[in-house]
Structures are given as C-alpha cells and as structure tokens.
Amino acid sequence: MDLAAPPSLLPDPLRLRRHLHVGGEWTPPADTGLIDVENPSTGELIGQVPAGTPADVDRAVAAARTAFPGWSAATPAERSAHLDRLHAALTARADDLARTIAVELGAPLKLATRVQVGLPLTVLRDHVALAARAPVEESIGNSLVVREPIGVVGAITPWNYPLHQVMAKLAPALAAGCTVVLKPSELTPLTAYLLFDAVTEAALPPGVLNLVPGTGPVVGEALAGHPDVDLVSFTGSTATGARIMRLAADRIARVALELGGKSANVILPDADLATAVKVGVGNALLNSGQTCTAWTRMLVHNDRYDEALHLIAEAVAGYRLGDPFDSGTRLGPLVSAAQAERVRGHIARALADGARLVAGGPEAPVPTRGHFVAPTVFADVHPDSALAQQEVFGPVLAVIPFADTDEAVAIANNSKYGLAGAVWSADTDAALAVARRLRTGAVDINGAPFNPLAPFGGYKQSGLGRELGVHGLAEFCELKAIQR
Ligand code: NAD
C-alpha cells in the first residue's frame, strides 16, 4: 500500500492501525478486512483501519458488560479522577488531534484546533466537574427518587466533528457510570485512534471504553441491534436514525438521536444587518457547511433584502478555499467525493427550481485536486422548494424574503427539522418573543455564543433526547423510585 501523506502531516504511528481496542487492550480483529482512509484535500490514501465485524462487536459489548458492575459502583470522585486523567492525556495530544482532523476531514487547521479539538476538551473538562457531583436524588412524597447508570452504551458517530461528536457521548456516559462501545465514522476513524491512545495512557479500567471501527451497515447495525446494549446513542443523518430506532425497537432498547437540520436565521428589519449577515454567513459555511446546526436558511425582511444580498455576496467573496494547512484558507474540501457530488446535485436542483444565484455555483473556480465545492448562495428561494426543505450538508445558503414577523416564523417552522436557529433584532425582547415561537431545540439571539453546558438536540426529525450538561447526563441514567 502506498500511503501518500507526508509523515509530517500525521503522527507517525497513526497511519497503519490494525487493532481494535477491547477490554483495555489493543487486540486484533476477527477478520482481516480493511477500510481505506483518504485525505479529502488531495484524494490520496492516508491510512487504513480494520473493517470490524459482528464478532468484534460481540467481544466489545461483552467487555463493556463485564466492566459495568465495577465502573457503575465507583464513587463520583473516582470517576471524576479518571476523566481528569483522560483530559490531561488528550490535552497533551491536542496538536496531533488537530492535525489529524485537518488531514482526514479537511478542516482548516485553525478551525480544527479551536473548535474541533478545543470544544471537546471543554466538554470533557465540564464532565470532570459533573462526574464529581453525587447523582441528583429527590424526595417525592414517600418516594426517594434516585438516578442509576443505564448500562452498556453503543455510541455511533459521524465524521463532521470527529472528536466532539464522540466526546458528547463518552464524557456523560462515563460520568454517569455507563460503559461504552464506540463505532466512529469510517470516513474519519484516525481521530478515534488518537483518542484511544489517550484512553490507554489515562489507564481507564479495562472494558470501560471500547473501540470497534467499521462501516455502518456492518458494525453500526450489529451494535444498534445487539441484545446486550442498553442505550444506542447515535449522531448522524435522519435516515440512519430511523434505521437505528427500528433495530432497537425489537428489544425496547433506548435510543438517543442527534440528527439533521435545516435551521433558520431570522433577521428582523431593525437588526444590525452587517453583523447579522457576517455572522450568519460564517455560521452557514462553518466546516464547509458540514455542521448539523448550520443556519442554512437566511430569512430577511423585504425592506432590507437587497442590502442583505449585497452584504452576503461581499462576505462570501472573503472565503478562500484551499489547503487546510495554509493559514489563509477559510474553507476546506467536503469530506468525500460522494458528499461533494451530493452537494453539487442540490445546487443543480436549486438552479432548475428557479432560485437566483448570488454567489458561487457550478461554474465558480475551485482547487483542481480534492473534493471542493465553492460557497454558494441562492436568493428568492421558495420556502417549499427542495433547497429550503432538504439538508444539503455543504457550503450552500438559501436566502428567503419575508413581509412581517408572523410570516418569518411560519417560514422558519416550515421544516421537518428543528435543531437550531437564530434571531437578530435591536429589540432583544422582540427577538426573544420570536425565539420562543420557533419549533427548534436551540436559538441564538444576536449572535450569542454556543454554551456547551446547555441542552443540545432537536425537535421533530432532528432527533430524540439531548446532549451536554446536566440534561445530557440524564440521558445515560435510569430513574428508580424507592418507597419508604
Ligand atoms: P450517517 O447517518 O451516514 O452516518 C453516521 C454514523 O452512522 C456513521 O458512523 C455510520 O457508519 C453509521 N451508520 C450508517 N449506516 C448505519 C446503519 N444502517 N446502522 C448503524 N449505523 C450506521 O451520517 P454522516 O453522513 O456520517 O453525518 C452527516 C449527518 O449527521 C447529517 O445529516 C448531519 O446533520 C447529522 N449530524 C447531526 C448532528 C446533531 O448533533 N444533530 C451532529 C452532526 C451531524
């Protein structure tokens, strides 16, 4: 095999990984099949990991089950100390993690460092504190209501934030006293290998965390359908989420689902338009548009519409595509050729549906190598059209005009999704009133920052349950009522 990435791009031992991590050890898989890992900026092969099988899943789930009694009986202080050591081991690898994410996902190095690695480190640090607190108990009449860890968790994660999506599951699962089998995305598995190097260094008890790489249809299905998995915690597309629910249904296993989105950014007529557009475009294009919470529909009042389109075109022109390791790059490639092709299909469909191209489009120049798609903006997008309804998961923004607040709210809520959103207004009470009317799991007013302790998750087909903070921790617990 010819591994093309120059050694300086990836930590050296990472490129050829041949093992699973089960029961506290690096251990060979049952089968010799391999999955190729590609650098989407160049299309070159950069690594290989095992293509796990159901037999590997059986072994990993058994290890997690064996570890559960001890880990669930550990004191909050003991679990917190383990998480603290994991935080230290990961922090020591922060640069390697960022470089790995820049290589296997194509995220610009600055984004990879600050968001892709910075955010999960914050989440883990928060869970060091959350784990240290005794589980919440309450008295209701003659009942003592206690929380207990749910058991063995099957965690299945996507490629778009390869460390954060994993951490949003592992940290609360471990803090609650659960044990875990992780199946990371087959497109970005190398990040998970670095995480398990840190797990090894932190000397977590054997079997508490287990890693089985592989494809969704093989390892994902085996994990979601496994009779000894108590909770399937999944992040990914709505279609796969529905499949996971069906697999879990036969044994009434719990599911937590973080799925797709088509979030609305509502810009009211009295908003600071320049800021609203700048932040709104940045949000839609973050991570090349491969962000589930991206505000991909920008709703602008008629009175400010032309001005907004002008500002949007200006903002988009400032986004340079290129090598993630070049400090001038603001947008990397899409994760794969298939993803780029899907996004180009959405652009072609929007053109056919009569949307007006304001920036980018099929003819816009992009680097010749790699899976790049130019940031693209359409105006006059009909709220019922495919572009306004379907998740693109690429750098494509739909701009939609509205006449009054009621119409803006109706357009924003005209979606099968309900994950995130935004409202901009000089009158924060008016913005809050609109935020309350949006059928969505999160709303940011005037660009307020992301809060990693607030509950994260969706209404409608954006998911079931919440991640992060105390509400995320609760997903990994059962409730027991003890009458006295
Ligand atoms: P995906 O659903 O294709 O894959 C996600 C994970 O599920 C991968 O690990 C994959 O191998 C696995 N999988 C695929 N088929 C499976 C099956 N039949 N059974 C079990 N597992 C299976 O999604 P993706 O392309 O990796 O990620 C993009 C999607 O994820 C987008 O729709 C995006 O909105 C969503 N997403 C949601 C959130 C959120 O928090 N709500 C966050 C990030 C991404």
Short mmCIF file of C-alpha atoms and ligand atoms in Angstrom, two decimals:
data_model
loop_
_atom_site.label_atom_id
_atom_site.label_comp_id
_atom_site.label_asym_id
_atom_site.label_seq_id
_atom_site.Cartn_x
_atom_site.Cartn_y
_atom_site.Cartn_z
CA MET A 1 0.00 0.00 0.00
CA ASP A 2 1.21 3.48 -0.84
CA LEU A 3 0.37 5.88 1.95
CA ALA A 4 0.63 9.29 0.41
CA ALA A 5 0.51 11.76 3.28
CA PRO A 6 3.93 13.21 4.07
CA PRO A 7 4.91 11.95 7.52
CA SER A 8 4.82 15.49 8.91
CA LEU A 9 1.06 15.73 8.37
CA LEU A 10 0.07 12.83 10.63
CA PRO A 11 1.52 11.48 13.86
CA ASP A 12 3.62 8.63 12.54
CA PRO A 13 2.15 5.54 14.22
CA LEU A 14 -1.32 6.58 13.14
CA ARG A 15 -1.30 5.65 9.51
CA LEU A 16 -1.31 1.90 9.88
CA ARG A 17 -3.64 0.82 12.65
CA ARG A 18 -4.61 -2.81 12.62
CA HIS A 19 -6.28 -3.28 16.01
CA LEU A 20 -9.50 -2.76 17.91
CA HIS A 21 -9.46 -1.53 21.49
CA VAL A 22 -11.38 -4.06 23.59
CA GLY A 23 -11.21 -4.84 27.31
CA GLY A 24 -8.42 -2.32 27.85
CA GLU A 25 -6.11 -3.74 25.16
CA TRP A 26 -5.21 -3.22 21.55
CA THR A 27 -6.37 -6.51 20.07
CA PRO A 28 -6.56 -7.93 16.52
CA PRO A 29 -9.97 -8.04 14.81
CA ALA A 30 -11.66 -11.32 13.89
CA ASP A 31 -11.28 -10.61 10.18
CA THR A 32 -8.50 -9.14 8.03
CA GLY A 33 -10.68 -6.68 6.04
CA LEU A 34 -9.51 -3.06 5.97
CA ILE A 35 -11.07 0.34 5.35
CA ASP A 36 -9.07 2.96 3.42
CA VAL A 37 -8.86 6.46 4.87
CA GLU A 38 -8.48 9.34 2.41
CA ASN A 39 -7.22 12.91 2.58
CA PRO A 40 -10.16 14.82 1.02
CA SER A 41 -7.95 17.82 0.18
CA THR A 42 -5.93 15.68 -2.25
CA GLY A 43 -7.86 12.44 -2.76
CA GLU A 44 -4.80 10.48 -1.58
CA LEU A 45 -4.87 7.39 0.63
CA ILE A 46 -3.52 8.27 4.09
CA GLY A 47 -4.31 5.31 6.28
CA GLN A 48 -6.16 2.06 6.86
CA VAL A 49 -8.14 0.72 9.79
CA PRO A 50 -9.83 -2.64 10.37
CA ALA A 51 -13.28 -3.23 8.92
CA GLY A 52 -14.83 -4.60 12.11
CA THR A 53 -17.37 -7.41 12.09
CA PRO A 54 -20.32 -8.51 14.27
CA ALA A 55 -17.93 -10.91 16.05
CA ASP A 56 -15.79 -7.92 17.08
CA VAL A 57 -18.91 -6.12 18.32
CA ASP A 58 -19.88 -9.18 20.40
CA ARG A 59 -16.47 -9.19 22.04
CA ALA A 60 -16.51 -5.44 22.73
CA VAL A 61 -20.05 -5.49 24.17
CA ALA A 62 -19.09 -8.43 26.40
CA ALA A 63 -16.07 -6.45 27.66
CA ALA A 64 -18.27 -3.41 28.36
CA ARG A 65 -20.80 -5.62 30.18
CA THR A 66 -18.05 -7.19 32.30
CA ALA A 67 -16.72 -3.74 33.22
CA PHE A 68 -20.13 -2.29 34.08
CA PRO A 69 -20.59 -3.51 37.69
CA GLY A 70 -17.23 -2.10 38.79
CA TRP A 71 -17.48 1.20 36.91
CA SER A 72 -21.07 1.85 37.94
CA ALA A 73 -20.14 1.18 41.58
CA ALA A 74 -17.15 3.56 41.50
CA THR A 75 -17.65 6.74 43.53
CA PRO A 76 -18.27 10.05 41.75
CA ALA A 77 -14.82 11.19 42.91
CA GLU A 78 -13.15 8.10 41.37
CA ARG A 79 -14.93 8.53 38.04
CA SER A 80 -14.09 12.23 38.01
CA ALA A 81 -10.40 11.44 38.62
CA HIS A 82 -10.37 9.04 35.64
CA LEU A 83 -11.95 11.69 33.40
CA ASP A 84 -9.42 14.23 34.64
CA ARG A 85 -6.55 11.92 33.62
CA LEU A 86 -8.18 11.39 30.22
CA HIS A 87 -8.44 15.17 29.84
CA ALA A 88 -4.72 15.53 30.57
CA ALA A 89 -3.78 12.77 28.11
CA LEU A 90 -5.94 14.31 25.38
CA THR A 91 -4.67 17.82 26.05
CA ALA A 92 -1.13 16.51 25.56
CA ARG A 93 -2.25 15.29 22.12
CA ALA A 94 -4.19 18.44 21.14
CA ASP A 95 -1.83 19.37 18.29
CA ASP A 96 -1.77 15.84 16.86
CA LEU A 97 -5.55 15.66 17.09
CA ALA A 98 -5.99 18.97 15.25
CA ARG A 99 -3.55 17.94 12.50
CA THR A 100 -5.25 14.57 12.14
CA ILE A 101 -8.67 16.22 11.79
CA ALA A 102 -7.22 18.68 9.27
CA VAL A 103 -5.90 15.74 7.24
CA GLU A 104 -8.75 13.21 7.39
CA LEU A 105 -11.67 15.69 7.37
CA GLY A 106 -10.06 18.62 5.57
CA ALA A 107 -10.95 21.19 8.25
CA PRO A 108 -8.68 24.27 8.16
CA LEU A 109 -6.07 23.86 10.90
CA LYS A 110 -7.27 26.93 12.83
CA LEU A 111 -10.83 25.58 12.94
CA ALA A 112 -9.56 22.10 13.76
CA THR A 113 -7.56 23.49 16.68
CA ARG A 114 -10.07 25.93 18.14
CA VAL A 115 -13.37 24.18 17.52
CA GLN A 116 -12.81 20.57 16.50
CA VAL A 117 -10.40 19.96 19.40
CA GLY A 118 -10.99 22.95 21.70
CA LEU A 119 -14.70 22.27 22.15
CA PRO A 120 -14.47 18.57 23.10
CA LEU A 121 -11.68 19.37 25.56
CA THR A 122 -14.02 21.91 27.17
CA VAL A 123 -16.84 19.34 27.20
CA LEU A 124 -14.58 16.77 28.86
CA ARG A 125 -13.38 19.29 31.45
CA ASP A 126 -17.03 20.15 32.22
CA HIS A 127 -17.71 16.45 32.79
CA VAL A 128 -14.79 16.14 35.20
CA ALA A 129 -16.85 18.52 37.37
CA LEU A 130 -20.24 16.94 36.56
CA ALA A 131 -18.94 13.45 37.39
CA ALA A 132 -17.66 14.62 40.77
CA ARG A 133 -21.12 15.59 41.96
CA ALA A 134 -23.21 12.87 43.56
CA PRO A 135 -26.12 11.92 41.27
CA VAL A 136 -29.19 14.08 41.89
CA GLU A 137 -31.67 12.45 44.26
CA GLU A 138 -35.06 13.85 45.18
CA SER A 139 -37.90 13.07 47.57
CA ILE A 140 -41.41 12.99 46.16
CA GLY A 141 -43.95 12.18 48.90
CA ASN A 142 -42.89 8.86 50.38
CA SER A 143 -40.56 8.11 47.45
CA LEU A 144 -36.83 8.52 47.23
CA VAL A 145 -36.10 9.01 43.50
CA VAL A 146 -32.59 8.00 42.51
CA ARG A 147 -30.68 8.01 39.23
CA GLU A 148 -28.68 4.97 38.17
CA PRO A 149 -26.45 4.41 35.12
CA ILE A 150 -28.37 2.85 32.24
CA GLY A 151 -25.76 0.15 31.45
CA VAL A 152 -23.82 -0.54 28.24
CA VAL A 153 -23.95 2.25 25.65
CA GLY A 154 -23.42 1.73 21.91
CA ALA A 155 -22.11 5.06 20.55
CA ILE A 156 -22.26 5.62 16.78
CA THR A 157 -20.85 8.89 15.48
CA PRO A 158 -20.47 10.88 12.23
CA TRP A 159 -17.42 12.39 10.55
CA ASN A 160 -18.16 16.12 10.63
CA TYR A 161 -16.78 16.78 14.15
CA PRO A 162 -14.89 13.51 14.69
CA LEU A 163 -13.75 14.24 18.26
CA HIS A 164 -16.61 16.41 19.51
CA GLN A 165 -19.41 14.05 18.45
CA VAL A 166 -17.61 11.22 20.27
CA MET A 167 -16.90 13.30 23.38
CA ALA A 168 -20.54 14.46 23.65
CA LYS A 169 -21.36 10.77 24.26
CA LEU A 170 -18.30 9.33 26.03
CA ALA A 171 -17.94 12.03 28.66
CA PRO A 172 -21.52 11.91 30.02
CA ALA A 173 -21.71 8.11 29.66
CA LEU A 174 -18.58 7.66 31.77
CA ALA A 175 -19.61 10.39 34.22
CA ALA A 176 -22.97 8.64 34.74
CA GLY A 177 -21.30 5.24 35.35
CA CYS A 178 -22.05 3.60 31.99
CA THR A 179 -19.58 1.63 29.88
CA VAL A 180 -19.25 2.21 26.14
CA VAL A 181 -18.56 0.60 22.77
CA LEU A 182 -17.71 3.27 20.18
CA LYS A 183 -18.09 2.94 16.43
CA PRO A 184 -16.68 6.10 14.85
CA SER A 185 -17.37 7.15 11.27
CA GLU A 186 -15.45 5.08 8.72
CA LEU A 187 -14.52 8.34 6.97
CA THR A 188 -12.62 9.80 9.96
CA PRO A 189 -11.51 6.90 12.19
CA LEU A 190 -7.91 8.07 12.78
CA THR A 191 -9.06 10.71 15.29
CA ALA A 192 -10.69 7.93 17.35
CA TYR A 193 -7.39 6.02 17.38
CA LEU A 194 -5.63 9.03 18.90
CA LEU A 195 -8.42 9.28 21.47
CA PHE A 196 -7.86 5.64 22.44
CA ASP A 197 -4.12 6.26 22.74
CA ALA A 198 -5.13 8.79 25.39
CA VAL A 199 -7.53 6.28 26.96
CA THR A 200 -4.64 3.82 27.25
CA GLU A 201 -2.38 6.45 28.82
CA ALA A 202 -5.10 7.51 31.27
CA ALA A 203 -5.38 3.85 32.39
CA LEU A 204 -9.15 3.72 32.46
CA PRO A 205 -10.35 0.40 33.90
CA PRO A 206 -10.36 -2.32 31.19
CA GLY A 207 -13.58 -2.54 29.19
CA VAL A 208 -15.00 0.80 30.28
CA LEU A 209 -14.35 2.23 26.80
CA ASN A 210 -14.04 0.02 23.71
CA LEU A 211 -13.40 0.86 20.07
CA VAL A 212 -14.66 -1.10 17.06
CA PRO A 213 -14.11 0.71 13.73
CA GLY A 214 -16.11 -0.37 10.72
CA THR A 215 -18.92 0.51 8.37
CA GLY A 216 -22.45 1.49 9.36
CA PRO A 217 -24.24 -1.43 7.74
CA VAL A 218 -21.92 -3.98 9.43
CA VAL A 219 -20.57 -2.68 12.76
CA GLY A 220 -23.23 0.05 13.24
CA GLU A 221 -26.12 -2.36 12.72
CA ALA A 222 -24.52 -5.06 14.90
CA LEU A 223 -24.11 -2.54 17.72
CA ALA A 224 -27.55 -0.95 17.41
CA GLY A 225 -29.21 -4.37 17.27
CA HIS A 226 -27.09 -6.01 19.97
CA PRO A 227 -29.21 -7.62 22.71
CA ASP A 228 -26.78 -6.54 25.43
CA VAL A 229 -26.64 -2.83 24.52
CA ASP A 230 -28.96 -0.83 26.78
CA LEU A 231 -28.77 2.55 25.03
CA VAL A 232 -27.84 3.37 21.45
CA SER A 233 -26.56 6.94 21.35
CA PHE A 234 -26.40 8.00 17.71
CA THR A 235 -25.42 11.14 15.82
CA GLY A 236 -25.86 11.22 12.07
CA SER A 237 -28.46 11.50 9.36
CA THR A 238 -32.19 11.28 9.97
CA ALA A 239 -32.48 8.26 7.65
CA THR A 240 -29.90 6.30 9.66
CA GLY A 241 -31.52 7.46 12.91
CA ALA A 242 -34.80 5.91 11.78
CA ARG A 243 -32.99 2.66 10.99
CA ILE A 244 -31.35 2.66 14.46
CA MET A 245 -34.76 3.11 16.10
CA ARG A 246 -36.11 0.12 14.20
CA LEU A 247 -33.11 -2.01 15.21
CA ALA A 248 -33.56 -1.03 18.87
CA ALA A 249 -37.34 -1.43 18.84
CA ASP A 250 -37.43 -5.25 18.97
CA ARG A 251 -35.80 -5.30 22.40
CA ILE A 252 -37.25 -1.93 23.59
CA ALA A 253 -33.72 -0.54 23.92
CA ARG A 254 -33.37 3.17 24.47
CA VAL A 255 -32.13 5.43 21.73
CA ALA A 256 -30.74 8.97 21.83
CA LEU A 257 -30.68 10.51 18.37
CA GLU A 258 -28.92 13.68 17.19
CA LEU A 259 -29.93 14.07 13.55
CA GLY A 260 -30.12 16.52 10.68
CA GLY A 261 -31.19 20.15 10.46
CA LYS A 262 -32.28 22.99 8.18
CA SER A 263 -32.07 25.86 10.62
CA ALA A 264 -33.47 29.35 10.03
CA ASN A 265 -31.64 32.60 10.71
CA VAL A 266 -34.37 35.25 11.12
CA ILE A 267 -33.12 38.81 10.54
CA LEU A 268 -35.75 41.32 11.69
CA PRO A 269 -35.85 44.75 10.00
CA ASP A 270 -34.27 46.66 12.92
CA ALA A 271 -31.26 44.29 13.17
CA ASP A 272 -27.61 45.32 12.84
CA LEU A 273 -27.61 43.93 9.31
CA ALA A 274 -23.87 43.98 8.68
CA THR A 275 -23.20 41.87 11.80
CA ALA A 276 -26.19 39.59 11.23
CA VAL A 277 -25.05 38.81 7.68
CA LYS A 278 -21.37 38.39 8.57
CA VAL A 279 -22.11 36.02 11.45
CA GLY A 280 -24.92 34.31 9.53
CA VAL A 281 -22.73 33.57 6.51
CA GLY A 282 -19.93 32.37 8.79
CA ASN A 283 -22.33 30.03 10.56
CA ALA A 284 -23.72 28.60 7.32
CA LEU A 285 -20.23 27.98 5.92
CA LEU A 286 -18.54 26.73 9.11
CA ASN A 287 -16.71 23.45 8.48
CA SER A 288 -17.58 23.80 4.75
CA GLY A 289 -21.27 23.75 5.70
CA GLN A 290 -20.92 20.28 7.24
CA THR A 291 -22.45 21.28 10.56
CA CYS A 292 -25.82 19.94 11.71
CA THR A 293 -26.79 23.22 13.39
CA ALA A 294 -25.81 25.40 10.39
CA TRP A 295 -28.22 28.29 9.72
CA THR A 296 -28.74 27.31 6.11
CA ARG A 297 -31.89 29.38 5.55
CA MET A 298 -31.39 33.14 5.95
CA LEU A 299 -34.74 34.91 6.31
CA VAL A 300 -34.52 38.66 5.62
CA HIS A 301 -37.24 41.32 5.85
CA ASN A 302 -38.30 42.79 2.48
CA ASP A 303 -37.11 46.27 3.49
CA ARG A 304 -33.52 45.11 3.96
CA TYR A 305 -33.45 42.32 1.35
CA ASP A 306 -31.39 43.94 -1.44
CA GLU A 307 -28.95 45.42 1.07
CA ALA A 308 -28.58 41.98 2.67
CA LEU A 309 -27.89 40.25 -0.66
CA HIS A 310 -25.15 42.77 -1.38
CA LEU A 311 -23.55 42.18 2.04
CA ILE A 312 -23.86 38.39 1.65
CA ALA A 313 -22.06 38.39 -1.71
CA GLU A 314 -19.33 40.57 -0.23
CA ALA A 315 -18.93 38.28 2.80
CA VAL A 316 -18.80 35.08 0.70
CA ALA A 317 -16.11 36.58 -1.55
CA GLY A 318 -13.83 36.65 1.53
CA TYR A 319 -13.91 32.86 1.95
CA ARG A 320 -10.81 31.35 0.38
CA LEU A 321 -10.83 27.63 -0.41
CA GLY A 322 -7.67 25.62 -0.18
CA ASP A 323 -5.17 23.53 1.73
CA PRO A 324 -6.25 23.20 5.39
CA PHE A 325 -2.62 23.75 6.44
CA ASP A 326 -2.40 27.11 4.63
CA SER A 327 -3.13 29.89 7.17
CA GLY A 328 -5.12 31.88 4.56
CA THR A 329 -7.60 29.05 3.99
CA ARG A 330 -11.08 29.58 5.41
CA LEU A 331 -12.85 26.64 3.74
CA GLY A 332 -11.51 23.15 3.21
CA PRO A 333 -12.94 20.46 0.94
CA LEU A 334 -16.01 18.36 1.62
CA VAL A 335 -15.26 15.09 3.34
CA SER A 336 -15.55 12.80 0.30
CA ALA A 337 -16.19 12.67 -3.42
CA ALA A 338 -19.68 11.31 -2.73
CA GLN A 339 -20.50 14.20 -0.39
CA ALA A 340 -19.24 16.77 -2.94
CA GLU A 341 -21.32 15.10 -5.64
CA ARG A 342 -24.45 15.20 -3.43
CA VAL A 343 -23.92 18.90 -2.75
CA ARG A 344 -23.43 19.67 -6.46
CA GLY A 345 -26.71 17.83 -7.08
CA HIS A 346 -28.51 20.14 -4.62
CA ILE A 347 -27.02 23.18 -6.40
CA ALA A 348 -28.16 21.92 -9.82
CA ARG A 349 -31.64 21.23 -8.47
CA ALA A 350 -31.90 24.74 -6.95
CA LEU A 351 -30.95 26.28 -10.31
CA ALA A 352 -33.54 24.11 -12.06
CA ASP A 353 -36.13 25.19 -9.48
CA GLY A 354 -35.56 28.85 -10.40
CA ALA A 355 -33.60 30.10 -7.40
CA ARG A 356 -31.40 33.14 -8.18
CA LEU A 357 -27.64 32.53 -7.91
CA VAL A 358 -25.96 35.28 -5.85
CA ALA A 359 -22.53 33.71 -5.24
CA GLY A 360 -20.62 30.56 -6.16
CA GLY A 361 -22.46 27.98 -8.23
CA PRO A 362 -21.31 25.20 -10.55
CA GLU A 363 -19.01 27.42 -12.62
CA ALA A 364 -17.16 29.06 -9.71
CA PRO A 365 -13.44 28.16 -9.60
CA VAL A 366 -12.25 25.62 -7.03
CA PRO A 367 -8.86 23.92 -6.44
CA THR A 368 -8.29 21.23 -9.06
CA ARG A 369 -7.41 18.46 -6.58
CA GLY A 370 -9.66 17.38 -3.73
CA HIS A 371 -13.41 17.47 -3.09
CA PHE A 372 -14.00 21.22 -3.14
CA VAL A 373 -17.32 22.96 -3.74
CA ALA A 374 -17.45 26.77 -3.95
CA PRO A 375 -19.51 28.55 -1.27
CA THR A 376 -22.83 29.13 -2.98
CA VAL A 377 -25.75 31.44 -2.19
CA PHE A 378 -29.22 31.42 -3.70
CA ALA A 379 -31.76 34.24 -3.32
CA ASP A 380 -35.55 34.14 -3.84
CA VAL A 381 -35.63 30.55 -2.62
CA HIS A 382 -39.22 29.32 -2.34
CA PRO A 383 -39.89 28.12 1.23
CA ASP A 384 -41.36 24.85 -0.08
CA SER A 385 -38.59 24.16 -2.62
CA ALA A 386 -36.10 21.32 -2.23
CA LEU A 387 -33.30 23.72 -1.28
CA ALA A 388 -35.36 25.18 1.58
CA GLN A 389 -36.52 21.77 2.79
CA GLN A 390 -33.61 19.35 2.34
CA GLU A 391 -30.42 19.25 4.35
CA VAL A 392 -27.52 19.92 1.93
CA PHE A 393 -24.61 19.49 4.38
CA GLY A 394 -22.32 21.63 2.27
CA PRO A 395 -21.49 25.33 1.77
CA VAL A 396 -24.87 26.37 0.36
CA LEU A 397 -27.05 29.16 1.77
CA ALA A 398 -30.71 29.80 0.84
CA VAL A 399 -31.97 33.38 1.26
CA ILE A 400 -35.72 33.88 1.66
CA PRO A 401 -37.57 37.22 1.99
CA PHE A 402 -40.46 37.86 4.41
CA ALA A 403 -43.01 40.65 4.89
CA ASP A 404 -43.70 40.51 8.64
CA THR A 405 -42.80 38.60 11.80
CA ASP A 406 -45.68 36.13 11.53
CA GLU A 407 -44.55 35.19 8.03
CA ALA A 408 -40.93 34.82 9.19
CA VAL A 409 -42.00 32.47 11.99
CA ALA A 410 -44.18 30.46 9.61
CA ILE A 411 -41.33 30.06 7.11
CA ALA A 412 -38.84 29.17 9.87
CA ASN A 413 -41.19 26.49 11.21
CA ASN A 414 -41.97 25.15 7.73
CA SER A 415 -39.47 22.30 8.10
CA LYS A 416 -39.44 18.67 9.13
CA TYR A 417 -36.33 19.57 11.14
CA GLY A 418 -35.97 21.66 14.31
CA LEU A 419 -32.38 21.66 15.52
CA ALA A 420 -31.13 25.24 15.82
CA GLY A 421 -31.81 28.79 14.67
CA ALA A 422 -31.12 32.47 15.20
CA VAL A 423 -32.95 35.78 15.59
CA TRP A 424 -31.49 39.26 15.11
CA SER A 425 -33.11 42.48 16.31
CA ALA A 426 -32.13 45.72 18.07
CA ASP A 427 -35.04 44.95 20.42
CA THR A 428 -33.95 41.90 22.43
CA ASP A 429 -37.45 41.41 23.89
CA ALA A 430 -38.87 41.22 20.36
CA ALA A 431 -36.10 38.75 19.43
CA LEU A 432 -36.88 36.64 22.49
CA ALA A 433 -40.57 36.60 21.60
CA VAL A 434 -39.69 35.25 18.14
CA ALA A 435 -37.21 32.75 19.63
CA ARG A 436 -39.99 31.34 21.81
CA ARG A 437 -42.17 30.77 18.72
CA LEU A 438 -39.55 28.75 16.81
CA ARG A 439 -40.10 24.96 16.98
CA THR A 440 -36.42 24.13 17.40
CA GLY A 441 -34.03 22.89 20.09
CA ALA A 442 -31.83 26.00 20.26
CA VAL A 443 -31.99 29.65 19.20
CA ASP A 444 -29.17 32.21 19.37
CA ILE A 445 -30.16 35.86 19.74
CA ASN A 446 -27.89 38.45 18.10
CA GLY A 447 -25.00 36.00 17.72
CA ALA A 448 -24.86 34.89 21.38
CA PRO A 449 -22.11 32.27 21.90
CA PHE A 450 -22.55 28.49 21.98
CA ASN A 451 -22.99 27.21 25.53
CA PRO A 452 -21.54 23.69 25.98
CA LEU A 453 -23.48 23.22 29.24
CA ALA A 454 -26.89 23.95 27.68
CA PRO A 455 -29.02 21.04 26.39
CA PHE A 456 -28.27 20.29 22.73
CA GLY A 457 -30.70 18.45 20.48
CA GLY A 458 -33.64 18.69 18.18
CA TYR A 459 -37.41 18.93 17.82
CA LYS A 460 -39.23 16.94 15.13
CA GLN A 461 -36.98 14.89 12.80
CA SER A 462 -33.82 16.49 14.23
CA GLY A 463 -33.75 13.89 16.96
CA LEU A 464 -34.72 12.48 20.31
CA GLY A 465 -33.15 13.44 23.61
CA ARG A 466 -30.47 15.97 24.50
CA GLU A 467 -26.69 16.00 24.82
CA LEU A 468 -24.36 18.11 27.02
CA GLY A 469 -24.64 19.47 30.54
CA VAL A 470 -26.93 18.03 33.21
CA HIS A 471 -29.66 17.28 30.65
CA GLY A 472 -27.22 15.28 28.54
CA LEU A 473 -26.07 13.36 31.59
CA ALA A 474 -29.69 12.44 32.38
CA GLU A 475 -29.92 10.57 29.04
CA PHE A 476 -27.48 7.99 30.42
CA CYS A 477 -29.46 7.35 33.62
CA GLU A 478 -32.46 5.32 34.67
CA LEU A 479 -34.83 6.64 37.34
CA LYS A 480 -35.76 4.46 40.30
CA ALA A 481 -38.47 5.27 42.84
CA ILE A 482 -37.94 3.74 46.28
CA GLN A 483 -40.99 4.00 48.54
CA ARG A 484 -40.40 4.32 52.26
P1 NAD B 1 -24.68 8.84 8.61
O1 NAD B 1 -26.03 8.66 9.19
O2 NAD B 1 -24.43 8.37 7.24
O3 NAD B 1 -23.57 8.11 9.50
C1 NAD B 1 -23.42 8.37 10.88
C2 NAD B 1 -22.85 7.14 11.54
O4 NAD B 1 -23.80 6.08 11.42
C3 NAD B 1 -21.56 6.62 10.91
O5 NAD B 1 -20.72 6.11 11.92
C4 NAD B 1 -22.06 5.49 10.02
O6 NAD B 1 -21.10 4.50 9.79
C5 NAD B 1 -23.19 4.95 10.85
N1 NAD B 1 -24.20 4.21 10.08
C6 NAD B 1 -24.53 4.36 8.77
N2 NAD B 1 -25.50 3.48 8.43
C7 NAD B 1 -25.80 2.78 9.55
C8 NAD B 1 -26.72 1.74 9.84
N3 NAD B 1 -27.52 1.24 8.91
N4 NAD B 1 -26.78 1.26 11.11
C9 NAD B 1 -25.99 1.77 12.08
N5 NAD B 1 -25.08 2.75 11.85
C10 NAD B 1 -24.98 3.25 10.60
O7 NAD B 1 -24.34 10.39 8.77
P2 NAD B 1 -23.00 11.12 8.32
O8 NAD B 1 -23.02 11.27 6.85
O9 NAD B 1 -21.83 10.47 8.97
O10 NAD B 1 -23.19 12.55 9.03
C11 NAD B 1 -23.95 13.55 8.45
C12 NAD B 1 -25.31 13.64 9.08
O11 NAD B 1 -25.19 13.72 10.50
C13 NAD B 1 -26.06 14.89 8.70
O12 NAD B 1 -27.40 14.57 8.42
C14 NAD B 1 -25.98 15.76 9.94
O13 NAD B 1 -27.00 16.70 10.07
C15 NAD B 1 -26.01 14.77 11.01
N6 NAD B 1 -25.41 15.31 12.23
C16 NAD B 1 -26.22 15.62 13.29
C17 NAD B 1 -25.68 16.16 14.43
C18 NAD B 1 -26.52 16.52 15.62
O14 NAD B 1 -25.97 16.66 16.70
N7 NAD B 1 -27.82 16.66 15.49
C19 NAD B 1 -24.33 16.39 14.51
C20 NAD B 1 -23.52 16.07 13.41
C21 NAD B 1 -24.09 15.52 12.28
#
